[in-house]
Amino acid sequence: MRSVMLAIVFVLGIVGPVVAEREADLNRLSEILLVDDMIEILSDEGMQYGETLGMELFDGRGDADWERRLTAIYAQDRMKAEFRASFDPLLSDETLAAALAFFNTPFGEKLVRLEMSARLAISDPDVNAASEARLKAMIRNNDPLLPRIREYIKVYDLIDMNVASSMNETFEFLSAMGDMGALTDDMTESAILADVWQDEPQIRADTTEWLMTYLTMSYSPLSEDEMTKNIAFGRTDAGRQFNNAMFKAFGDVYAEISRKLGRAAAGYILSEDI
């Protein structure tokens, strides 16, 4: 018995530091990727979307109660915790090491800063409009950056993944409303799916235009060699797993938000009908 206990203690003595090291690496990666900053942007955008939704659903009667519900749904601490709970287990040790080796460098940090600056800027309608106009000019002039941006989008599978996420969010929102009894009886799960799929072409077109606008803004400062290096990471096994983990984690966060938003909207509508 004593030898067994000693063996357990020995194993725990090895595993403990390994787990702590992995946790430290995951924290460092999250810090490098500016996850907290991204969540803050997404939370602010979500609040704006929720306020617009309230005006549409309630004939301009959104009130302080709806605002409180939105604040709880888009709470940044909860969003961060849910993201990490989904993201961290999806990364193998090898992928975590590769992601750190790529992003924990001056070049990797430059990429993240460019992406974050563009993401924040493009949330302003005026900046977004100017960026769309710039993209049209680049297309007219056959700007050499555009083929590289399209290659980047293809390698990282950004269109299909974003379209799928957007459609899933709509499905979760409507399903939650249906579960609460806020939809008509004919809005079955299959009917909701049909409605969501009916919008797929427009979602795909909007997603493609947004990605081209955002990424040309993000990556215009990169040299040809830097853009090649950026694309090359996405072709590696680690790059693909990292990309999939990011999409899955944010998808999980938004699926939960969509369900909560659907339940909140349904509860609000039903309470108003009483």
Short mmCIF file of C-alpha atoms in Angstrom, two decimals:
data_model
loop_
_atom_site.label_atom_id
_atom_site.label_comp_id
_atom_site.label_asym_id
_atom_site.label_seq_id
_atom_site.Cartn_x
_atom_site.Cartn_y
_atom_site.Cartn_z
CA MET A 1 0.00 0.00 0.00
CA ARG A 2 2.81 2.38 0.89
CA SER A 3 4.46 1.82 -2.51
CA VAL A 4 1.16 2.52 -4.29
CA MET A 5 0.69 5.74 -2.34
CA LEU A 6 4.24 6.80 -3.11
CA ALA A 7 3.61 6.11 -6.79
CA ILE A 8 0.47 8.26 -6.75
CA VAL A 9 2.32 11.07 -5.02
CA PHE A 10 5.12 10.79 -7.58
CA VAL A 11 2.70 10.97 -10.52
CA LEU A 12 0.86 13.91 -9.02
CA GLY A 13 4.17 15.62 -8.50
CA ILE A 14 4.79 15.33 -12.25
CA VAL A 15 1.28 16.15 -13.47
CA GLY A 16 0.77 19.22 -11.27
CA PRO A 17 3.55 21.34 -12.80
CA VAL A 18 2.60 20.19 -16.32
CA VAL A 19 -1.01 21.30 -15.83
CA ALA A 20 0.14 24.60 -14.33
CA GLU A 21 2.49 25.18 -17.27
CA ARG A 22 -0.29 24.50 -19.78
CA GLU A 23 -2.61 26.88 -17.94
CA ALA A 24 0.08 29.56 -17.99
CA ASP A 25 0.60 29.03 -21.75
CA LEU A 26 -3.15 29.25 -22.39
CA ASN A 27 -3.34 32.47 -20.39
CA ARG A 28 -0.38 33.86 -22.32
CA LEU A 29 -1.98 32.95 -25.66
CA SER A 30 -5.26 34.58 -24.64
CA GLU A 31 -3.33 37.68 -23.63
CA ILE A 32 -1.41 37.80 -26.92
CA LEU A 33 -4.59 37.32 -28.94
CA LEU A 34 -6.20 40.24 -27.07
CA VAL A 35 -9.21 38.07 -26.28
CA ASP A 36 -10.41 40.48 -23.59
CA ASP A 37 -10.32 43.37 -26.07
CA MET A 38 -12.20 41.34 -28.67
CA ILE A 39 -14.86 40.34 -26.14
CA GLU A 40 -15.28 44.00 -25.19
CA ILE A 41 -15.88 44.92 -28.85
CA LEU A 42 -18.30 42.03 -29.36
CA SER A 43 -20.16 42.89 -26.16
CA ASP A 44 -20.57 46.52 -27.21
CA GLU A 45 -21.77 45.47 -30.66
CA GLY A 46 -24.13 42.97 -29.07
CA MET A 47 -25.66 45.64 -26.86
CA GLN A 48 -26.21 47.85 -29.91
CA TYR A 49 -27.78 44.95 -31.80
CA GLY A 50 -29.98 44.09 -28.82
CA GLU A 51 -31.21 47.67 -28.57
CA THR A 52 -32.08 47.67 -32.28
CA LEU A 53 -33.78 44.31 -31.89
CA GLY A 54 -35.82 45.66 -29.00
CA MET A 55 -37.01 48.58 -31.09
CA GLU A 56 -38.03 46.22 -33.91
CA LEU A 57 -39.71 43.59 -31.75
CA PHE A 58 -41.52 45.95 -29.43
CA ASP A 59 -42.55 48.74 -31.83
CA GLY A 60 -40.02 51.15 -30.42
CA ARG A 61 -40.97 50.32 -26.84
CA GLY A 62 -37.62 49.00 -25.59
CA ASP A 63 -37.24 50.06 -21.96
CA ALA A 64 -35.00 49.85 -18.91
CA ASP A 65 -36.04 46.26 -18.23
CA TRP A 66 -34.94 45.19 -21.70
CA GLU A 67 -31.69 47.08 -21.20
CA ARG A 68 -31.05 45.17 -17.98
CA ARG A 69 -31.66 41.86 -19.78
CA LEU A 70 -29.21 42.83 -22.51
CA THR A 71 -26.57 43.84 -19.97
CA ALA A 72 -26.81 40.41 -18.34
CA ILE A 73 -26.73 38.56 -21.68
CA TYR A 74 -23.69 40.46 -22.97
CA ALA A 75 -21.78 40.52 -19.67
CA GLN A 76 -18.12 40.51 -20.64
CA ASP A 77 -16.88 38.39 -17.73
CA ARG A 78 -19.35 35.65 -18.61
CA MET A 79 -18.48 35.81 -22.32
CA LYS A 80 -14.76 35.55 -21.52
CA ALA A 81 -15.30 32.58 -19.20
CA GLU A 82 -17.46 30.78 -21.76
CA PHE A 83 -14.93 31.41 -24.51
CA ARG A 84 -12.05 30.02 -22.47
CA ALA A 85 -14.12 27.04 -21.28
CA SER A 86 -14.71 26.09 -24.90
CA PHE A 87 -11.41 27.18 -26.46
CA ASP A 88 -8.82 25.84 -24.01
CA PRO A 89 -9.70 22.12 -24.19
CA LEU A 90 -9.79 22.20 -27.99
CA LEU A 91 -6.08 22.96 -28.28
CA SER A 92 -3.71 20.03 -28.14
CA ASP A 93 -0.37 20.65 -26.46
CA GLU A 94 1.28 20.62 -29.89
CA THR A 95 -1.15 23.18 -31.31
CA LEU A 96 -0.81 25.38 -28.23
CA ALA A 97 2.97 25.34 -28.59
CA ALA A 98 2.73 26.11 -32.32
CA ALA A 99 0.26 28.95 -31.76
CA LEU A 100 2.55 30.50 -29.14
CA ALA A 101 5.54 30.10 -31.43
CA PHE A 102 3.64 31.95 -34.16
CA PHE A 103 1.81 34.67 -32.22
CA ASN A 104 4.30 35.27 -29.39
CA THR A 105 6.64 37.06 -31.80
CA PRO A 106 6.87 40.64 -33.06
CA PHE A 107 5.24 39.51 -36.32
CA GLY A 108 2.43 37.60 -34.59
CA GLU A 109 1.71 40.48 -32.26
CA LYS A 110 1.70 42.84 -35.26
CA LEU A 111 -0.97 40.70 -36.94
CA VAL A 112 -3.18 40.74 -33.85
CA ARG A 113 -2.81 44.50 -33.42
CA LEU A 114 -3.70 45.14 -37.06
CA GLU A 115 -6.73 42.87 -36.87
CA MET A 116 -7.94 44.37 -33.61
CA SER A 117 -7.48 47.96 -34.79
CA ALA A 118 -9.41 47.24 -37.98
CA ARG A 119 -12.13 45.36 -36.10
CA LEU A 120 -12.64 48.30 -33.76
CA ALA A 121 -12.53 50.88 -36.56
CA ILE A 122 -14.92 49.07 -38.89
CA SER A 123 -17.62 49.00 -36.22
CA ASP A 124 -18.03 52.73 -36.92
CA PRO A 125 -20.57 53.08 -39.78
CA ASP A 126 -18.64 55.95 -41.41
CA VAL A 127 -15.37 54.04 -41.35
CA ASN A 128 -17.11 50.95 -42.66
CA ALA A 129 -18.62 52.91 -45.56
CA ALA A 130 -15.24 54.44 -46.42
CA SER A 131 -13.62 50.99 -46.26
CA GLU A 132 -16.25 49.53 -48.59
CA ALA A 133 -15.61 52.36 -51.06
CA ARG A 134 -11.87 51.71 -50.83
CA LEU A 135 -12.42 48.01 -51.53
CA LYS A 136 -14.43 48.85 -54.67
CA ALA A 137 -11.58 51.06 -55.85
CA MET A 138 -9.09 48.27 -55.20
CA ILE A 139 -11.25 45.89 -57.25
CA ARG A 140 -11.45 48.37 -60.15
CA ASN A 141 -7.68 48.81 -60.08
CA ASN A 142 -6.92 45.07 -59.72
CA ASP A 143 -4.96 45.73 -56.55
CA PRO A 144 -2.39 42.93 -56.03
CA LEU A 145 -3.41 42.54 -52.39
CA LEU A 146 -6.85 41.20 -53.33
CA PRO A 147 -5.72 37.76 -54.61
CA ARG A 148 -3.77 37.27 -51.38
CA ILE A 149 -6.79 38.23 -49.29
CA ARG A 150 -8.94 35.77 -51.22
CA GLU A 151 -6.28 33.11 -50.72
CA TYR A 152 -6.23 33.85 -46.99
CA ILE A 153 -10.02 33.59 -46.80
CA LYS A 154 -9.94 30.24 -48.62
CA VAL A 155 -7.11 28.76 -46.53
CA TYR A 156 -8.79 29.72 -43.26
CA ASP A 157 -12.25 28.74 -44.57
CA LEU A 158 -13.61 32.05 -43.33
CA ILE A 159 -16.71 32.34 -45.49
CA ASP A 160 -18.24 28.92 -44.81
CA MET A 161 -17.43 29.08 -41.11
CA ASN A 162 -18.84 32.57 -40.67
CA VAL A 163 -21.97 31.75 -42.66
CA ALA A 164 -22.55 28.60 -40.62
CA SER A 165 -22.09 30.53 -37.37
CA SER A 166 -24.48 33.28 -38.44
CA MET A 167 -27.16 30.79 -39.51
CA ASN A 168 -26.77 28.82 -36.30
CA GLU A 169 -27.20 31.96 -34.20
CA THR A 170 -30.46 32.76 -36.00
CA PHE A 171 -31.67 29.19 -35.57
CA GLU A 172 -30.88 29.19 -31.84
CA PHE A 173 -32.62 32.55 -31.37
CA LEU A 174 -35.80 31.48 -33.14
CA SER A 175 -35.80 28.04 -31.52
CA ALA A 176 -35.56 29.61 -28.07
CA MET A 177 -38.47 31.89 -28.88
CA GLY A 178 -40.45 28.88 -30.10
CA ASP A 179 -39.67 26.89 -26.98
CA MET A 180 -41.08 29.76 -24.93
CA GLY A 181 -44.27 29.80 -26.97
CA ALA A 182 -43.65 33.15 -28.64
CA LEU A 183 -43.90 31.86 -32.22
CA THR A 184 -46.91 30.60 -34.12
CA ASP A 185 -47.62 26.86 -34.03
CA ASP A 186 -46.53 26.38 -37.65
CA MET A 187 -42.99 27.51 -36.78
CA THR A 188 -41.70 24.01 -36.13
CA GLU A 189 -38.01 23.17 -36.06
CA SER A 190 -38.10 22.24 -39.75
CA ALA A 191 -39.90 25.48 -40.59
CA ILE A 192 -37.30 27.50 -38.68
CA LEU A 193 -34.52 25.67 -40.53
CA ALA A 194 -36.21 26.39 -43.85
CA ASP A 195 -36.47 30.07 -42.96
CA VAL A 196 -32.80 30.22 -41.98
CA TRP A 197 -31.65 28.44 -45.14
CA GLN A 198 -33.76 30.76 -47.27
CA ASP A 199 -31.50 33.62 -46.16
CA GLU A 200 -28.25 31.71 -46.80
CA PRO A 201 -27.39 33.35 -50.17
CA GLN A 202 -27.77 36.86 -48.73
CA ILE A 203 -25.83 35.93 -45.59
CA ARG A 204 -23.04 34.52 -47.78
CA ALA A 205 -22.92 37.64 -49.96
CA ASP A 206 -22.89 39.97 -46.93
CA THR A 207 -20.25 37.86 -45.19
CA THR A 208 -18.00 37.83 -48.25
CA GLU A 209 -18.21 41.60 -48.67
CA TRP A 210 -17.60 42.21 -44.95
CA LEU A 211 -14.59 39.88 -44.85
CA MET A 212 -13.00 41.48 -47.91
CA THR A 213 -13.57 44.94 -46.45
CA TYR A 214 -12.24 44.03 -43.01
CA LEU A 215 -9.22 42.03 -44.17
CA THR A 216 -8.05 44.56 -46.74
CA MET A 217 -8.13 47.13 -43.97
CA SER A 218 -6.31 44.78 -41.59
CA TYR A 219 -3.57 43.53 -43.90
CA SER A 220 -2.82 46.46 -46.20
CA PRO A 221 0.26 47.35 -44.09
CA LEU A 222 1.77 43.87 -44.56
CA SER A 223 4.54 43.18 -47.03
CA GLU A 224 4.23 40.38 -49.57
CA ASP A 225 6.52 38.15 -47.49
CA GLU A 226 4.52 38.87 -44.32
CA MET A 227 1.25 38.02 -46.07
CA THR A 228 2.78 34.77 -47.32
CA LYS A 229 3.86 33.91 -43.79
CA ASN A 230 0.39 34.73 -42.47
CA ILE A 231 -1.26 32.42 -45.00
CA ALA A 232 1.30 29.66 -44.46
CA PHE A 233 0.36 29.23 -40.80
CA GLY A 234 -3.20 28.44 -41.84
CA ARG A 235 -1.95 25.60 -44.07
CA THR A 236 -0.32 23.77 -41.15
CA ASP A 237 -2.12 21.18 -39.03
CA ALA A 238 -1.65 23.40 -35.99
CA GLY A 239 -2.97 26.43 -37.85
CA ARG A 240 -6.09 24.56 -38.92
CA GLN A 241 -6.73 23.24 -35.41
CA PHE A 242 -6.18 26.69 -33.93
CA ASN A 243 -8.56 28.26 -36.45
CA ASN A 244 -11.21 25.60 -35.83
CA ALA A 245 -10.88 26.07 -32.07
CA MET A 246 -11.35 29.84 -32.36
CA PHE A 247 -14.48 29.44 -34.48
CA LYS A 248 -15.90 26.71 -32.26
CA ALA A 249 -15.32 28.73 -29.08
CA PHE A 250 -16.82 31.95 -30.40
CA GLY A 251 -19.61 29.92 -31.98
CA ASP A 252 -20.42 28.39 -28.60
CA VAL A 253 -20.45 31.82 -26.96
CA TYR A 254 -22.79 33.24 -29.58
CA ALA A 255 -25.06 30.19 -29.63
CA GLU A 256 -25.61 30.63 -25.89
CA ILE A 257 -26.14 34.37 -26.33
CA SER A 258 -28.68 33.72 -29.10
CA ARG A 259 -30.61 31.29 -26.92
CA LYS A 260 -30.68 33.74 -24.02
CA LEU A 261 -31.65 36.59 -26.31
CA GLY A 262 -34.46 34.50 -27.80
CA ARG A 263 -35.77 33.55 -24.36
CA ALA A 264 -35.54 37.14 -23.18
CA ALA A 265 -37.37 38.46 -26.24
CA ALA A 266 -40.05 35.77 -25.89
CA GLY A 267 -40.51 36.48 -22.20
CA TYR A 268 -40.81 40.18 -22.88
CA ILE A 269 -43.35 39.67 -25.69
CA LEU A 270 -45.44 37.21 -23.69
CA SER A 271 -45.49 39.43 -20.62
CA GLU A 272 -46.66 42.34 -22.77
CA ASP A 273 -49.49 40.18 -24.16
CA ILE A 274 -50.90 39.42 -20.71
#
